[in-house]
Short mmCIF file of C-alpha atoms and ligand atoms in Angstrom, two decimals:
data_model
loop_
_atom_site.label_atom_id
_atom_site.label_comp_id
_atom_site.label_asym_id
_atom_site.label_seq_id
_atom_site.Cartn_x
_atom_site.Cartn_y
_atom_site.Cartn_z
CA MET A 1 72.38 61.50 69.59
CA PRO A 2 69.97 64.41 70.10
CA ALA A 3 71.39 67.85 70.90
CA ASP A 4 73.10 67.95 74.27
CA THR A 5 70.55 70.21 75.99
CA GLY A 6 67.89 69.58 78.62
CA VAL A 7 68.10 66.76 81.15
CA GLU A 8 69.16 63.17 80.64
CA ILE A 9 69.19 60.24 83.04
CA ALA A 10 71.19 57.22 81.97
CA PHE A 11 70.71 53.59 82.97
CA ALA A 12 74.04 51.80 83.30
CA GLY A 13 75.16 48.46 84.61
CA ARG A 14 76.64 45.11 83.78
CA SER A 15 75.17 43.16 80.95
CA ASN A 16 71.94 41.40 81.93
CA ALA A 17 71.56 43.41 85.16
CA GLY A 18 68.03 44.39 84.15
CA LYS A 19 68.55 47.91 82.76
CA SER A 20 66.06 47.68 79.91
CA SER A 21 63.48 45.94 82.11
CA ALA A 22 63.78 48.65 84.77
CA LEU A 23 63.37 51.34 82.14
CA ASN A 24 60.20 49.72 80.88
CA THR A 25 58.80 49.27 84.39
CA ILE A 26 59.60 52.82 85.46
CA THR A 27 58.01 54.29 82.35
CA GLN A 28 55.12 51.80 82.46
CA GLN A 29 55.82 50.73 78.89
CA LYS A 30 55.83 47.02 78.18
CA SER A 31 58.47 46.97 75.52
CA LEU A 32 59.92 50.39 75.05
CA ALA A 33 63.43 49.10 75.62
CA ARG A 34 64.16 45.63 74.28
CA THR A 35 64.96 43.09 76.97
CA SER A 36 66.39 39.63 76.59
CA LYS A 37 67.61 36.52 78.37
CA THR A 38 70.73 36.77 76.25
CA PRO A 39 73.27 39.16 77.76
CA GLY A 40 74.40 41.87 75.40
CA ARG A 41 70.95 42.62 74.00
CA THR A 42 71.26 46.38 74.12
CA GLN A 43 74.04 47.21 71.70
CA LEU A 44 73.45 50.87 71.05
CA ILE A 45 72.78 53.91 73.14
CA ASN A 46 68.97 54.08 73.06
CA VAL A 47 67.31 57.40 73.74
CA PHE A 48 63.73 57.73 75.05
CA GLU A 49 62.28 61.19 75.07
CA LEU A 50 59.70 61.64 77.85
CA SER A 51 58.89 65.22 76.93
CA GLU A 52 60.81 67.97 75.26
CA GLY A 53 64.32 68.09 76.70
CA LYS A 54 63.73 65.22 79.17
CA ARG A 55 65.30 61.92 78.19
CA LEU A 56 66.04 58.49 79.61
CA ILE A 57 69.03 56.69 78.11
CA ASP A 58 69.38 52.90 77.94
CA LEU A 59 73.09 52.13 77.75
CA PRO A 60 74.62 48.89 76.54
CA GLY A 61 75.72 46.66 79.42
CA TYR A 62 79.37 46.53 80.34
CA GLY A 63 81.45 43.51 81.09
CA TYR A 64 79.87 40.99 78.77
CA ALA A 65 82.57 38.55 77.77
CA LYS A 66 81.05 36.88 74.76
CA VAL A 67 80.96 39.72 72.27
CA PRO A 68 83.83 39.99 69.82
CA GLU A 69 86.74 42.01 71.16
CA GLU A 70 86.48 44.66 68.48
CA MET A 71 82.83 45.26 69.30
CA LYS A 72 83.55 45.39 73.01
CA LEU A 73 86.14 48.09 72.45
CA LYS A 74 83.68 50.07 70.36
CA TRP A 75 80.94 49.90 73.03
CA GLN A 76 83.36 50.82 75.75
CA ALA A 77 84.55 53.80 73.78
CA ALA A 78 80.96 54.89 73.08
CA LEU A 79 80.00 54.41 76.71
CA SER A 80 82.88 56.29 78.23
CA GLU A 81 82.57 59.06 75.69
CA TYR A 82 78.88 59.40 76.52
CA LEU A 83 79.46 59.39 80.29
CA GLN A 84 82.35 61.82 80.20
CA LYS A 85 81.19 64.34 77.66
CA ARG A 86 77.44 64.57 77.99
CA ASP A 87 76.51 67.90 79.61
CA SER A 88 72.81 67.09 79.83
CA LEU A 89 73.52 63.97 81.91
CA LYS A 90 72.13 64.92 85.33
CA GLY A 91 71.71 61.58 87.03
CA LEU A 92 72.87 58.01 86.72
CA VAL A 93 70.86 54.90 87.55
CA VAL A 94 73.33 52.10 88.25
CA LEU A 95 71.72 48.68 88.09
CA MET A 96 73.25 45.71 89.84
CA ASP A 97 71.80 42.25 90.35
CA ILE A 98 71.04 42.09 94.10
CA ARG A 99 72.70 38.67 94.18
CA HIS A 100 76.04 40.02 92.83
CA PRO A 101 76.34 43.74 93.51
CA LEU A 102 79.45 45.95 93.49
CA LYS A 103 81.69 44.12 91.05
CA ASP A 104 84.92 46.00 90.31
CA ILE A 105 83.47 47.66 87.26
CA ASP A 106 80.39 48.82 89.21
CA GLN A 107 82.64 50.28 91.86
CA GLN A 108 84.67 52.12 89.23
CA LEU A 109 81.49 53.65 87.82
CA LEU A 110 80.24 54.69 91.27
CA GLN A 111 83.59 56.23 92.14
CA TRP A 112 83.68 58.10 88.84
CA ALA A 113 80.12 59.43 89.28
CA SER A 114 80.90 60.51 92.78
CA ASP A 115 84.12 62.26 91.65
CA CYS A 116 82.23 64.28 89.07
CA GLU A 117 79.35 65.00 91.47
CA LEU A 118 76.79 63.16 89.42
CA PRO A 119 73.97 61.87 91.65
CA VAL A 120 73.41 58.12 91.55
CA LEU A 121 70.46 55.86 92.19
CA ALA A 122 71.80 52.34 92.66
CA LEU A 123 69.01 49.84 92.05
CA LEU A 124 69.58 46.33 93.33
CA THR A 125 67.63 44.49 90.68
CA LYS A 126 65.80 41.16 90.60
CA CYS A 127 65.17 41.50 94.35
CA ASP A 128 62.26 39.09 93.90
CA LYS A 129 64.96 36.40 93.83
CA LEU A 130 65.70 36.94 97.55
CA LYS A 131 63.53 36.53 100.62
CA SER A 132 62.63 39.70 102.45
CA GLY A 133 65.23 39.31 105.24
CA ALA A 134 68.10 38.63 102.86
CA ARG A 135 66.99 41.47 100.63
CA LYS A 136 67.01 43.99 103.48
CA ALA A 137 70.41 42.77 104.65
CA GLU A 138 71.83 43.18 101.15
CA VAL A 139 70.48 46.73 100.82
CA LEU A 140 72.06 47.70 104.14
CA LYS A 141 75.35 46.08 103.18
CA VAL A 142 75.49 47.95 99.86
CA ARG A 143 74.51 51.25 101.51
CA GLU A 144 77.38 50.88 103.92
CA ALA A 145 79.80 49.90 101.19
CA VAL A 146 79.00 52.82 98.87
CA ALA A 147 79.56 55.32 101.66
CA ILE A 148 83.31 55.10 100.93
CA PHE A 149 82.80 56.70 97.51
CA GLY A 150 81.33 59.85 99.08
CA GLY A 151 78.91 61.64 96.79
CA ASP A 152 75.16 61.34 96.46
CA ILE A 153 74.46 57.61 96.03
CA ARG A 154 71.07 56.25 97.02
CA VAL A 155 70.52 52.51 97.18
CA GLU A 156 67.18 50.74 96.79
CA ALA A 157 66.01 47.20 96.15
CA PHE A 158 64.16 46.89 92.86
CA SER A 159 62.13 44.31 90.98
CA SER A 160 60.76 44.88 87.52
CA LEU A 161 58.80 41.69 87.95
CA LYS A 162 57.03 42.68 91.20
CA GLY A 163 57.25 46.46 91.06
CA THR A 164 59.33 46.63 94.26
CA GLY A 165 61.10 49.97 94.68
CA LEU A 166 59.18 51.50 91.83
CA ASP A 167 57.72 54.43 93.79
CA GLN A 168 61.12 55.38 95.23
CA ALA A 169 62.78 55.13 91.81
CA ARG A 170 60.10 57.26 90.18
CA ALA A 171 60.31 59.87 92.93
CA ILE A 172 64.08 60.23 92.56
CA LEU A 173 63.96 60.36 88.76
CA SER A 174 61.21 62.97 88.83
CA GLU A 175 63.31 65.08 91.17
CA TRP A 176 66.29 64.92 88.76
CA LEU A 177 64.12 65.60 85.71
CA LEU A 178 62.75 68.78 87.26
CA GLN A 179 66.11 70.57 86.90
P1 GTP B 201 71.74 44.07 78.30
O1 GTP B 201 70.97 44.99 77.43
O2 GTP B 201 72.07 42.79 77.66
O3 GTP B 201 72.92 44.71 78.94
O4 GTP B 201 70.78 43.59 79.51
P2 GTP B 201 69.85 44.47 80.46
O5 GTP B 201 70.63 44.94 81.64
O6 GTP B 201 69.11 45.51 79.69
O7 GTP B 201 68.84 43.36 81.03
P3 GTP B 201 67.33 43.04 80.61
O8 GTP B 201 66.42 44.10 81.12
O9 GTP B 201 67.29 42.72 79.17
O10 GTP B 201 67.07 41.74 81.51
C1 GTP B 201 67.92 40.62 81.49
C2 GTP B 201 67.18 39.40 82.02
O11 GTP B 201 66.84 39.56 83.39
C3 GTP B 201 65.84 39.12 81.30
O12 GTP B 201 65.69 37.74 81.18
C4 GTP B 201 64.81 39.71 82.25
O13 GTP B 201 63.55 39.11 82.14
C5 GTP B 201 65.44 39.40 83.61
N1 GTP B 201 64.98 40.37 84.63
C6 GTP B 201 65.04 41.71 84.54
N2 GTP B 201 64.51 42.30 85.63
C7 GTP B 201 64.08 41.30 86.44
C8 GTP B 201 63.45 41.26 87.74
O14 GTP B 201 63.14 42.26 88.37
N3 GTP B 201 63.21 40.02 88.27
C9 GTP B 201 63.56 38.88 87.62
N4 GTP B 201 63.30 37.73 88.24
N5 GTP B 201 64.13 38.87 86.39
C10 GTP B 201 64.40 40.06 85.81
MG1 MG B 202 69.36 46.17 77.79
#
C-alpha cells in the first residue's frame, strides 16, 4: 500500500455488486479495474491514483461463498485491517445490487462507518435491471432504512451500463477528494 497520507475513497460491497464496474464508469476508464461475471474477481486491494495524494481503492468483495476458507479469512483480515487502520480513508462508497440491498453484512458496514463518522455514498447498482417506478421506490426504501444508522449516508441509484447516477456520484466523490 502507498503511504497513508492524502485522501482515499474506498469502494466496498458484496462480491459481484459492481464495484469495479462503478470505478471504471466514474473514472471514465474502460478497464482500469478488472470486472468479471465470476464473483470474487477482485482479490487484492487495488489502488488507483487520480493525482498526487488522491486515490480510489477497489476492495475485494465480501461474502463470496465459493473461495477457499483460508483465502476468505485472509481477505477479511486484509479488508478489516484496511478499513479500521487507514487514516487517509475519507469516504466509503458502499455498492449494493438494487435488487438485493442491505444484506446483514452491508448493514454491519454501514453501521461501522456511521460509528466512526466516515461519510458513505451507498450506490444501488445495476438499476437498469428495474423499471423507473420500482427503482425510485427502492431508493426511497433504502434511504428510510439507513436513517437508523445515523451518520452521513447518501443513497443513489446507479448503473454502470447506462450511466445513471453518475453525475451525483462524481459530485460527491469530488467533494470528498477536495479535503
Ligand atoms: P468482485 O470483484 O468479484 O467482488 O465483483 P465487483 O463488485 O467488482 O463486480 P464487477 O464490477 O466485476 O461486476 C460484476 C458483474 O455485474 C459483471 O458481469 C458486470 O458486467 C455486471 N454489472 C456491473 N455493473 C452493472 C450495471 O450497472 N448493470 C448491469 N446490468 N450489470 C452490471
Ligand atoms: Mg471487483
